[in-house]
Amino acid sequence: AVDGELPSEGVVTGAIQVPPSGRPVVFLADHPTTGGYPVAAVVRAAALSALAQARPGTRVRFRLS
């Protein structure tokens, strides 16, 4: 693993990874199959289509449930 990264592991659609920059990244339909940053949460499947319609740079708020 590179400094600041975890060993790569499989990730699922909707995973929210947090790279060293601190800016969360949500993995949608075209996501890679593995990732090396912490996964903070996973977006519910029912919310993925609405999230996918957001323009790049749009502020998004998440609620734990």
PDB file with one MODEL, atoms N, CA, C and O in Angstrom:
MODEL        1
ATOM      1  N   ALA A   1       0.839  -1.194   0.000  1.00  0.00           N
ATOM      2  CA  ALA A   1       0.000   0.000   0.000  1.00  0.00           C
ATOM      3  C   ALA A   1       0.878   1.249   0.000  1.00  0.00           C
ATOM      4  O   ALA A   1       1.958   1.262   0.591  1.00  0.00           O
ATOM      5  N   VAL A   2       0.410   2.278  -0.657  1.00  0.00           N
ATOM      6  CA  VAL A   2       1.088   3.567  -0.690  1.00  0.00           C
ATOM      7  C   VAL A   2       0.816   4.274   0.631  1.00  0.00           C
ATOM      8  O   VAL A   2      -0.223   4.044   1.250  1.00  0.00           O
ATOM      9  N   ASP A   3       1.743   5.139   1.077  1.00  0.00           N
ATOM     10  CA  ASP A   3       1.510   5.881   2.319  1.00  0.00           C
ATOM     11  C   ASP A   3       0.146   6.557   2.288  1.00  0.00           C
ATOM     12  O   ASP A   3      -0.219   7.168   1.284  1.00  0.00           O
ATOM     13  N   GLY A   4      -0.603   6.455   3.365  1.00  0.00           N
ATOM     14  CA  GLY A   4      -1.918   7.081   3.451  1.00  0.00           C
ATOM     15  C   GLY A   4      -3.032   6.227   2.884  1.00  0.00           C
ATOM     16  O   GLY A   4      -4.196   6.627   2.922  1.00  0.00           O
ATOM     17  N   GLU A   5      -2.696   5.048   2.355  1.00  0.00           N
ATOM     18  CA  GLU A   5      -3.701   4.156   1.789  1.00  0.00           C
ATOM     19  C   GLU A   5      -3.732   2.852   2.567  1.00  0.00           C
ATOM     20  O   GLU A   5      -2.740   2.447   3.173  1.00  0.00           O
ATOM     21  N   LEU A   6      -4.870   2.214   2.540  1.00  0.00           N
ATOM     22  CA  LEU A   6      -5.015   0.881   3.107  1.00  0.00           C
ATOM     23  C   LEU A   6      -4.740  -0.124   2.000  1.00  0.00           C
ATOM     24  O   LEU A   6      -4.747   0.251   0.828  1.00  0.00           O
ATOM     25  N   PRO A   7      -4.498  -1.386   2.332  1.00  0.00           N
ATOM     26  CA  PRO A   7      -4.381  -2.389   1.273  1.00  0.00           C
ATOM     27  C   PRO A   7      -5.680  -2.400   0.464  1.00  0.00           C
ATOM     28  O   PRO A   7      -6.761  -2.212   1.024  1.00  0.00           O
ATOM     29  N   SER A   8      -5.580  -2.616  -0.834  1.00  0.00           N
ATOM     30  CA  SER A   8      -6.770  -2.630  -1.685  1.00  0.00           C
ATOM     31  C   SER A   8      -7.725  -3.729  -1.251  1.00  0.00           C
ATOM     32  O   SER A   8      -7.308  -4.811  -0.839  1.00  0.00           O
ATOM     33  N   GLU A   9      -9.021  -3.431  -1.353  1.00  0.00           N
ATOM     34  CA  GLU A   9     -10.062  -4.413  -1.060  1.00  0.00           C
ATOM     35  C   GLU A   9     -11.242  -4.135  -1.971  1.00  0.00           C
ATOM     36  O   GLU A   9     -11.354  -3.046  -2.532  1.00  0.00           O
ATOM     37  N   GLY A  10     -12.116  -5.108  -2.119  1.00  0.00           N
ATOM     38  CA  GLY A  10     -13.285  -4.938  -2.967  1.00  0.00           C
ATOM     39  C   GLY A  10     -14.209  -3.848  -2.448  1.00  0.00           C
ATOM     40  O   GLY A  10     -14.344  -3.659  -1.240  1.00  0.00           O
ATOM     41  N   VAL A  11     -14.844  -3.134  -3.371  1.00  0.00           N
ATOM     42  CA  VAL A  11     -15.803  -2.095  -2.981  1.00  0.00           C
ATOM     43  C   VAL A  11     -17.117  -2.324  -3.722  1.00  0.00           C
ATOM     44  O   VAL A  11     -17.132  -2.901  -4.810  1.00  0.00           O
ATOM     45  N   VAL A  12     -18.205  -1.874  -3.134  1.00  0.00           N
ATOM     46  CA  VAL A  12     -19.534  -2.050  -3.706  1.00  0.00           C
ATOM     47  C   VAL A  12     -20.063  -0.724  -4.243  1.00  0.00           C
ATOM     48  O   VAL A  12     -19.576   0.345  -3.874  1.00  0.00           O
ATOM     49  N   THR A  13     -21.052  -0.803  -5.108  1.00  0.00           N
ATOM     50  CA  THR A  13     -21.718   0.399  -5.597  1.00  0.00           C
ATOM     51  C   THR A  13     -22.337   1.131  -4.410  1.00  0.00           C
ATOM     52  O   THR A  13     -23.016   0.524  -3.583  1.00  0.00           O
ATOM     53  N   GLY A  14     -22.100   2.425  -4.333  1.00  0.00           N
ATOM     54  CA  GLY A  14     -22.616   3.230  -3.236  1.00  0.00           C
ATOM     55  C   GLY A  14     -21.616   3.452  -2.117  1.00  0.00           C
ATOM     56  O   GLY A  14     -21.883   4.220  -1.193  1.00  0.00           O
ATOM     57  N   ALA A  15     -20.457   2.784  -2.184  1.00  0.00           N
ATOM     58  CA  ALA A  15     -19.439   2.971  -1.148  1.00  0.00           C
ATOM     59  C   ALA A  15     -18.957   4.420  -1.167  1.00  0.00           C
ATOM     60  O   ALA A  15     -18.793   5.011  -2.235  1.00  0.00           O
ATOM     61  N   ILE A  16     -18.732   4.985   0.007  1.00  0.00           N
ATOM     62  CA  ILE A  16     -18.198   6.342   0.134  1.00  0.00           C
ATOM     63  C   ILE A  16     -16.788   6.215   0.688  1.00  0.00           C
ATOM     64  O   ILE A  16     -16.593   5.945   1.873  1.00  0.00           O
ATOM     65  N   GLN A  17     -15.805   6.412  -0.188  1.00  0.00           N
ATOM     66  CA  GLN A  17     -14.407   6.348   0.232  1.00  0.00           C
ATOM     67  C   GLN A  17     -13.916   7.740   0.586  1.00  0.00           C
ATOM     68  O   GLN A  17     -14.362   8.736   0.017  1.00  0.00           O
ATOM     69  N   VAL A  18     -12.987   7.793   1.540  1.00  0.00           N
ATOM     70  CA  VAL A  18     -12.407   9.068   1.952  1.00  0.00           C
ATOM     71  C   VAL A  18     -10.890   8.999   1.744  1.00  0.00           C
ATOM     72  O   VAL A  18     -10.173   8.412   2.554  1.00  0.00           O
ATOM     73  N   PRO A  19     -10.402   9.613   0.636  1.00  0.00           N
ATOM     74  CA  PRO A  19      -8.961   9.631   0.371  1.00  0.00           C
ATOM     75  C   PRO A  19      -8.257  10.634   1.287  1.00  0.00           C
ATOM     76  O   PRO A  19      -8.924  11.353   2.032  1.00  0.00           O
ATOM     77  N   PRO A  20      -6.926  10.696   1.246  1.00  0.00           N
ATOM     78  CA  PRO A  20      -6.188  11.611   2.115  1.00  0.00           C
ATOM     79  C   PRO A  20      -6.611  13.080   1.998  1.00  0.00           C
ATOM     80  O   PRO A  20      -6.427  13.845   2.945  1.00  0.00           O
ATOM     81  N   SER A  21      -7.173  13.485   0.860  1.00  0.00           N
ATOM     82  CA  SER A  21      -7.621  14.873   0.700  1.00  0.00           C
ATOM     83  C   SER A  21      -8.785  15.197   1.630  1.00  0.00           C
ATOM     84  O   SER A  21      -9.046  16.365   1.917  1.00  0.00           O
ATOM     85  N   GLY A  22      -9.497  14.151   2.109  1.00  0.00           N
ATOM     86  CA  GLY A  22     -10.649  14.359   2.980  1.00  0.00           C
ATOM     87  C   GLY A  22     -11.941  14.607   2.235  1.00  0.00           C
ATOM     88  O   GLY A  22     -12.996  14.723   2.858  1.00  0.00           O
ATOM     89  N   ARG A  23     -11.886  14.692   0.904  1.00  0.00           N
ATOM     90  CA  ARG A  23     -13.100  14.912   0.098  1.00  0.00           C
ATOM     91  C   ARG A  23     -13.698  13.561  -0.267  1.00  0.00           C
ATOM     92  O   ARG A  23     -13.098  12.826  -1.051  1.00  0.00           O
ATOM     93  N   PRO A  24     -14.868  13.208   0.280  1.00  0.00           N
ATOM     94  CA  PRO A  24     -15.455  11.892   0.034  1.00  0.00           C
ATOM     95  C   PRO A  24     -15.758  11.665  -1.442  1.00  0.00           C
ATOM     96  O   PRO A  24     -16.091  12.594  -2.177  1.00  0.00           O
ATOM     97  N   VAL A  25     -15.636  10.415  -1.852  1.00  0.00           N
ATOM     98  CA  VAL A  25     -15.931   9.995  -3.220  1.00  0.00           C
ATOM     99  C   VAL A  25     -16.963   8.877  -3.134  1.00  0.00           C
ATOM    100  O   VAL A  25     -16.758   7.892  -2.424  1.00  0.00           O
ATOM    101  N   VAL A  26     -18.084   9.028  -3.865  1.00  0.00           N
ATOM    102  CA  VAL A  26     -19.118   7.995  -3.889  1.00  0.00           C
ATOM    103  C   VAL A  26     -18.924   7.153  -5.142  1.00  0.00           C
ATOM    104  O   VAL A  26     -18.839   7.688  -6.247  1.00  0.00           O
ATOM    105  N   PHE A  27     -18.856   5.850  -4.972  1.00  0.00           N
ATOM    106  CA  PHE A  27     -18.693   4.936  -6.107  1.00  0.00           C
ATOM    107  C   PHE A  27     -20.064   4.606  -6.682  1.00  0.00           C
ATOM    108  O   PHE A  27     -20.916   4.038  -5.999  1.00  0.00           O
ATOM    109  N   LEU A  28     -20.265   4.968  -7.945  1.00  0.00           N
ATOM    110  CA  LEU A  28     -21.531   4.689  -8.621  1.00  0.00           C
ATOM    111  C   LEU A  28     -21.333   3.560  -9.628  1.00  0.00           C
ATOM    112  O   LEU A  28     -20.429   2.741  -9.461  1.00  0.00           O
ATOM    113  N   ALA A  29     -22.159   3.502 -10.668  1.00  0.00           N
ATOM    114  CA  ALA A  29     -22.190   2.360 -11.584  1.00  0.00           C
ATOM    115  C   ALA A  29     -20.851   2.040 -12.244  1.00  0.00           C
ATOM    116  O   ALA A  29     -20.573   0.875 -12.526  1.00  0.00           O
ATOM    117  N   ASP A  30     -20.022   3.040 -12.495  1.00  0.00           N
ATOM    118  CA  ASP A  30     -18.759   2.792 -13.203  1.00  0.00           C
ATOM    119  C   ASP A  30     -17.559   2.738 -12.262  1.00  0.00           C
ATOM    120  O   ASP A  30     -16.433   3.008 -12.681  1.00  0.00           O
ATOM    121  N   HIS A  31     -17.787   2.394 -10.997  1.00  0.00           N
ATOM    122  CA  HIS A  31     -16.713   2.404 -10.002  1.00  0.00           C
ATOM    123  C   HIS A  31     -15.691   1.295 -10.254  1.00  0.00           C
ATOM    124  O   HIS A  31     -15.993   0.297 -10.909  1.00  0.00           O
ATOM    125  N   PRO A  32     -14.471   1.481  -9.722  1.00  0.00           N
ATOM    126  CA  PRO A  32     -13.483   0.406  -9.805  1.00  0.00           C
ATOM    127  C   PRO A  32     -13.906  -0.755  -8.901  1.00  0.00           C
ATOM    128  O   PRO A  32     -14.759  -0.590  -8.030  1.00  0.00           O
ATOM    129  N   THR A  33     -13.315  -1.905  -9.111  1.00  0.00           N
ATOM    130  CA  THR A  33     -13.692  -3.070  -8.310  1.00  0.00           C
ATOM    131  C   THR A  33     -12.959  -3.131  -6.977  1.00  0.00           C
ATOM    132  O   THR A  33     -13.383  -3.837  -6.062  1.00  0.00           O
ATOM    133  N   THR A  34     -11.850  -2.388  -6.867  1.00  0.00           N
ATOM    134  CA  THR A  34     -11.111  -2.353  -5.608  1.00  0.00           C
ATOM    135  C   THR A  34     -10.782  -0.917  -5.248  1.00  0.00           C
ATOM    136  O   THR A  34     -10.800  -0.029  -6.100  1.00  0.00           O
ATOM    137  N   GLY A  35     -10.481  -0.700  -3.974  1.00  0.00           N
ATOM    138  CA  GLY A  35     -10.089   0.626  -3.519  1.00  0.00           C
ATOM    139  C   GLY A  35      -9.166   0.497  -2.320  1.00  0.00           C
ATOM    140  O   GLY A  35      -9.157  -0.527  -1.638  1.00  0.00           O
ATOM    141  N   GLY A  36      -8.389   1.547  -2.068  1.00  0.00           N
ATOM    142  CA  GLY A  36      -7.417   1.493  -0.992  1.00  0.00           C
ATOM    143  C   GLY A  36      -7.574   2.571   0.055  1.00  0.00           C
ATOM    144  O   GLY A  36      -6.641   2.826   0.818  1.00  0.00           O
ATOM    145  N   TYR A  37      -8.734   3.213   0.112  1.00  0.00           N
ATOM    146  CA  TYR A  37      -8.979   4.244   1.117  1.00  0.00           C
ATOM    147  C   TYR A  37     -10.090   3.772   2.045  1.00  0.00           C
ATOM    148  O   TYR A  37     -10.846   2.868   1.687  1.00  0.00           O
ATOM    149  N   PRO A  38     -10.204   4.366   3.229  1.00  0.00           N
ATOM    150  CA  PRO A  38     -11.276   3.961   4.144  1.00  0.00           C
ATOM    151  C   PRO A  38     -12.661   4.185   3.527  1.00  0.00           C
ATOM    152  O   PRO A  38     -12.894   5.185   2.848  1.00  0.00           O
ATOM    153  N   VAL A  39     -13.564   3.250   3.771  1.00  0.00           N
ATOM    154  CA  VAL A  39     -14.965   3.384   3.350  1.00  0.00           C
ATOM    155  C   VAL A  39     -15.742   3.844   4.577  1.00  0.00           C
ATOM    156  O   VAL A  39     -15.864   3.112   5.559  1.00  0.00           O
ATOM    157  N   ALA A  40     -16.266   5.069   4.506  1.00  0.00           N
ATOM    158  CA  ALA A  40     -16.956   5.670   5.645  1.00  0.00           C
ATOM    159  C   ALA A  40     -18.392   5.175   5.785  1.00  0.00           C
ATOM    160  O   ALA A  40     -18.919   5.090   6.894  1.00  0.00           O
ATOM    161  N   ALA A  41     -19.022   4.849   4.658  1.00  0.00           N
ATOM    162  CA  ALA A  41     -20.422   4.424   4.669  1.00  0.00           C
ATOM    163  C   ALA A  41     -20.765   3.890   3.288  1.00  0.00           C
ATOM    164  O   ALA A  41     -19.934   3.903   2.380  1.00  0.00           O
ATOM    165  N   VAL A  42     -21.999   3.421   3.141  1.00  0.00           N
ATOM    166  CA  VAL A  42     -22.514   2.973   1.845  1.00  0.00           C
ATOM    167  C   VAL A  42     -23.890   3.595   1.660  1.00  0.00           C
ATOM    168  O   VAL A  42     -24.735   3.523   2.552  1.00  0.00           O
ATOM    169  N   VAL A  43     -24.112   4.207   0.499  1.00  0.00           N
ATOM    170  CA  VAL A  43     -25.402   4.828   0.179  1.00  0.00           C
ATOM    171  C   VAL A  43     -26.425   3.723  -0.084  1.00  0.00           C
ATOM    172  O   VAL A  43     -26.134   2.756  -0.787  1.00  0.00           O
ATOM    173  N   ARG A  44     -27.618   3.871   0.480  1.00  0.00           N
ATOM    174  CA  ARG A  44     -28.691   2.894   0.241  1.00  0.00           C
ATOM    175  C   ARG A  44     -28.999   2.799  -1.242  1.00  0.00           C
ATOM    176  O   ARG A  44     -28.962   3.801  -1.956  1.00  0.00           O
ATOM    177  N   ALA A  45     -29.303   1.599  -1.702  1.00  0.00           N
ATOM    178  CA  ALA A  45     -29.603   1.368  -3.117  1.00  0.00           C
ATOM    179  C   ALA A  45     -30.738   2.270  -3.602  1.00  0.00           C
ATOM    180  O   ALA A  45     -30.701   2.744  -4.738  1.00  0.00           O
ATOM    181  N   ALA A  46     -31.745   2.514  -2.761  1.00  0.00           N
ATOM    182  CA  ALA A  46     -32.894   3.337  -3.150  1.00  0.00           C
ATOM    183  C   ALA A  46     -32.503   4.786  -3.423  1.00  0.00           C
ATOM    184  O   ALA A  46     -33.228   5.488  -4.128  1.00  0.00           O
ATOM    185  N   ALA A  47     -31.382   5.250  -2.886  1.00  0.00           N
ATOM    186  CA  ALA A  47     -30.962   6.646  -3.058  1.00  0.00           C
ATOM    187  C   ALA A  47     -29.931   6.826  -4.171  1.00  0.00           C
ATOM    188  O   ALA A  47     -29.595   7.957  -4.521  1.00  0.00           O
ATOM    189  N   LEU A  48     -29.429   5.730  -4.731  1.00  0.00           N
ATOM    190  CA  LEU A  48     -28.352   5.837  -5.718  1.00  0.00           C
ATOM    191  C   LEU A  48     -28.764   6.563  -6.992  1.00  0.00           C
ATOM    192  O   LEU A  48     -27.979   7.346  -7.527  1.00  0.00           O
ATOM    193  N   SER A  49     -29.982   6.323  -7.494  1.00  0.00           N
ATOM    194  CA  SER A  49     -30.370   6.965  -8.753  1.00  0.00           C
ATOM    195  C   SER A  49     -30.462   8.478  -8.591  1.00  0.00           C
ATOM    196  O   SER A  49     -30.063   9.213  -9.494  1.00  0.00           O
ATOM    197  N   ALA A  50     -30.975   8.956  -7.470  1.00  0.00           N
ATOM    198  CA  ALA A  50     -31.040  10.406  -7.239  1.00  0.00           C
ATOM    199  C   ALA A  50     -29.637  10.984  -7.119  1.00  0.00           C
ATOM    200  O   ALA A  50     -29.361  12.056  -7.658  1.00  0.00           O
ATOM    201  N   LEU A  51     -28.763  10.297  -6.429  1.00  0.00           N
ATOM    202  CA  LEU A  51     -27.389  10.767  -6.276  1.00  0.00           C
ATOM    203  C   LEU A  51     -26.674  10.801  -7.622  1.00  0.00           C
ATOM    204  O   LEU A  51     -25.893  11.715  -7.890  1.00  0.00           O
ATOM    205  N   ALA A  52     -26.936   9.818  -8.459  1.00  0.00           N
ATOM    206  CA  ALA A  52     -26.288   9.755  -9.771  1.00  0.00           C
ATOM    207  C   ALA A  52     -26.686  10.925 -10.669  1.00  0.00           C
ATOM    208  O   ALA A  52     -25.960  11.251 -11.608  1.00  0.00           O
ATOM    209  N   GLN A  53     -27.815  11.557 -10.398  1.00  0.00           N
ATOM    210  CA  GLN A  53     -28.273  12.683 -11.217  1.00  0.00           C
ATOM    211  C   GLN A  53     -27.635  14.010 -10.813  1.00  0.00           C
ATOM    212  O   GLN A  53     -27.767  15.002 -11.530  1.00  0.00           O
ATOM    213  N   ALA A  54     -26.951  14.039  -9.685  1.00  0.00           N
ATOM    214  CA  ALA A  54     -26.318  15.282  -9.220  1.00  0.00           C
ATOM    215  C   ALA A  54     -25.149  15.647 -10.130  1.00  0.00           C
ATOM    216  O   ALA A  54     -24.394  14.782 -10.576  1.00  0.00           O
ATOM    217  N   ARG A  55     -25.018  16.931 -10.393  1.00  0.00           N
ATOM    218  CA  ARG A  55     -23.895  17.401 -11.215  1.00  0.00           C
ATOM    219  C   ARG A  55     -22.604  17.333 -10.409  1.00  0.00           C
ATOM    220  O   ARG A  55     -22.632  17.465  -9.186  1.00  0.00           O
ATOM    221  N   PRO A  56     -21.470  17.128 -11.084  1.00  0.00           N
ATOM    222  CA  PRO A  56     -20.187  17.143 -10.369  1.00  0.00           C
ATOM    223  C   PRO A  56     -20.030  18.443  -9.575  1.00  0.00           C
ATOM    224  O   PRO A  56     -20.331  19.525 -10.079  1.00  0.00           O
ATOM    225  N   GLY A  57     -19.566  18.329  -8.354  1.00  0.00           N
ATOM    226  CA  GLY A  57     -19.363  19.497  -7.503  1.00  0.00           C
ATOM    227  C   GLY A  57     -20.562  19.873  -6.660  1.00  0.00           C
ATOM    228  O   GLY A  57     -20.456  20.734  -5.787  1.00  0.00           O
ATOM    229  N   THR A  58     -21.719  19.235  -6.908  1.00  0.00           N
ATOM    230  CA  THR A  58     -22.916  19.521  -6.121  1.00  0.00           C
ATOM    231  C   THR A  58     -22.699  19.086  -4.672  1.00  0.00           C
ATOM    232  O   THR A  58     -22.206  17.987  -4.419  1.00  0.00           O
ATOM    233  N   ARG A  59     -23.065  19.947  -3.724  1.00  0.00           N
ATOM    234  CA  ARG A  59     -22.968  19.565  -2.308  1.00  0.00           C
ATOM    235  C   ARG A  59     -24.082  18.576  -1.993  1.00  0.00           C
ATOM    236  O   ARG A  59     -25.240  18.782  -2.355  1.00  0.00           O
ATOM    237  N   VAL A  60     -23.715  17.521  -1.325  1.00  0.00           N
ATOM    238  CA  VAL A  60     -24.661  16.470  -0.963  1.00  0.00           C
ATOM    239  C   VAL A  60     -24.547  16.233   0.535  1.00  0.00           C
ATOM    240  O   VAL A  60     -23.444  16.197   1.079  1.00  0.00           O
ATOM    241  N   ARG A  61     -25.675  16.073   1.195  1.00  0.00           N
ATOM    242  CA  ARG A  61     -25.676  15.780   2.636  1.00  0.00           C
ATOM    243  C   ARG A  61     -26.186  14.360   2.830  1.00  0.00           C
ATOM    244  O   ARG A  61     -27.116  13.920   2.155  1.00  0.00           O
ATOM    245  N   PHE A  62     -25.565  13.657   3.759  1.00  0.00           N
ATOM    246  CA  PHE A  62     -25.959  12.291   4.061  1.00  0.00           C
ATOM    247  C   PHE A  62     -26.501  12.227   5.476  1.00  0.00           C
ATOM    248  O   PHE A  62     -26.097  12.998   6.347  1.00  0.00           O
ATOM    249  N   ARG A  63     -27.417  11.300   5.692  1.00  0.00           N
ATOM    250  CA  ARG A  63     -27.980  11.078   7.024  1.00  0.00           C
ATOM    251  C   ARG A  63     -27.797   9.602   7.349  1.00  0.00           C
ATOM    252  O   ARG A  63     -28.134   8.737   6.541  1.00  0.00           O
ATOM    253  N   LEU A  64     -27.272   9.319   8.518  1.00  0.00           N
ATOM    254  CA  LEU A  64     -27.107   7.931   8.936  1.00  0.00           C
ATOM    255  C   LEU A  64     -28.463   7.348   9.281  1.00  0.00           C
ATOM    256  O   LEU A  64     -29.294   7.997   9.916  1.00  0.00           O
ATOM    257  N   SER A  65     -28.668   6.125   8.857  1.00  0.00           N
ATOM    258  CA  SER A  65     -29.934   5.460   9.204  1.00  0.00           C
ATOM    259  C   SER A  65     -29.687   4.018   9.557  1.00  0.00           C
ATOM    260  O   SER A  65     -30.628   3.291   9.877  1.00  0.00           O
TER     261      SER A  65
ENDMDL
END
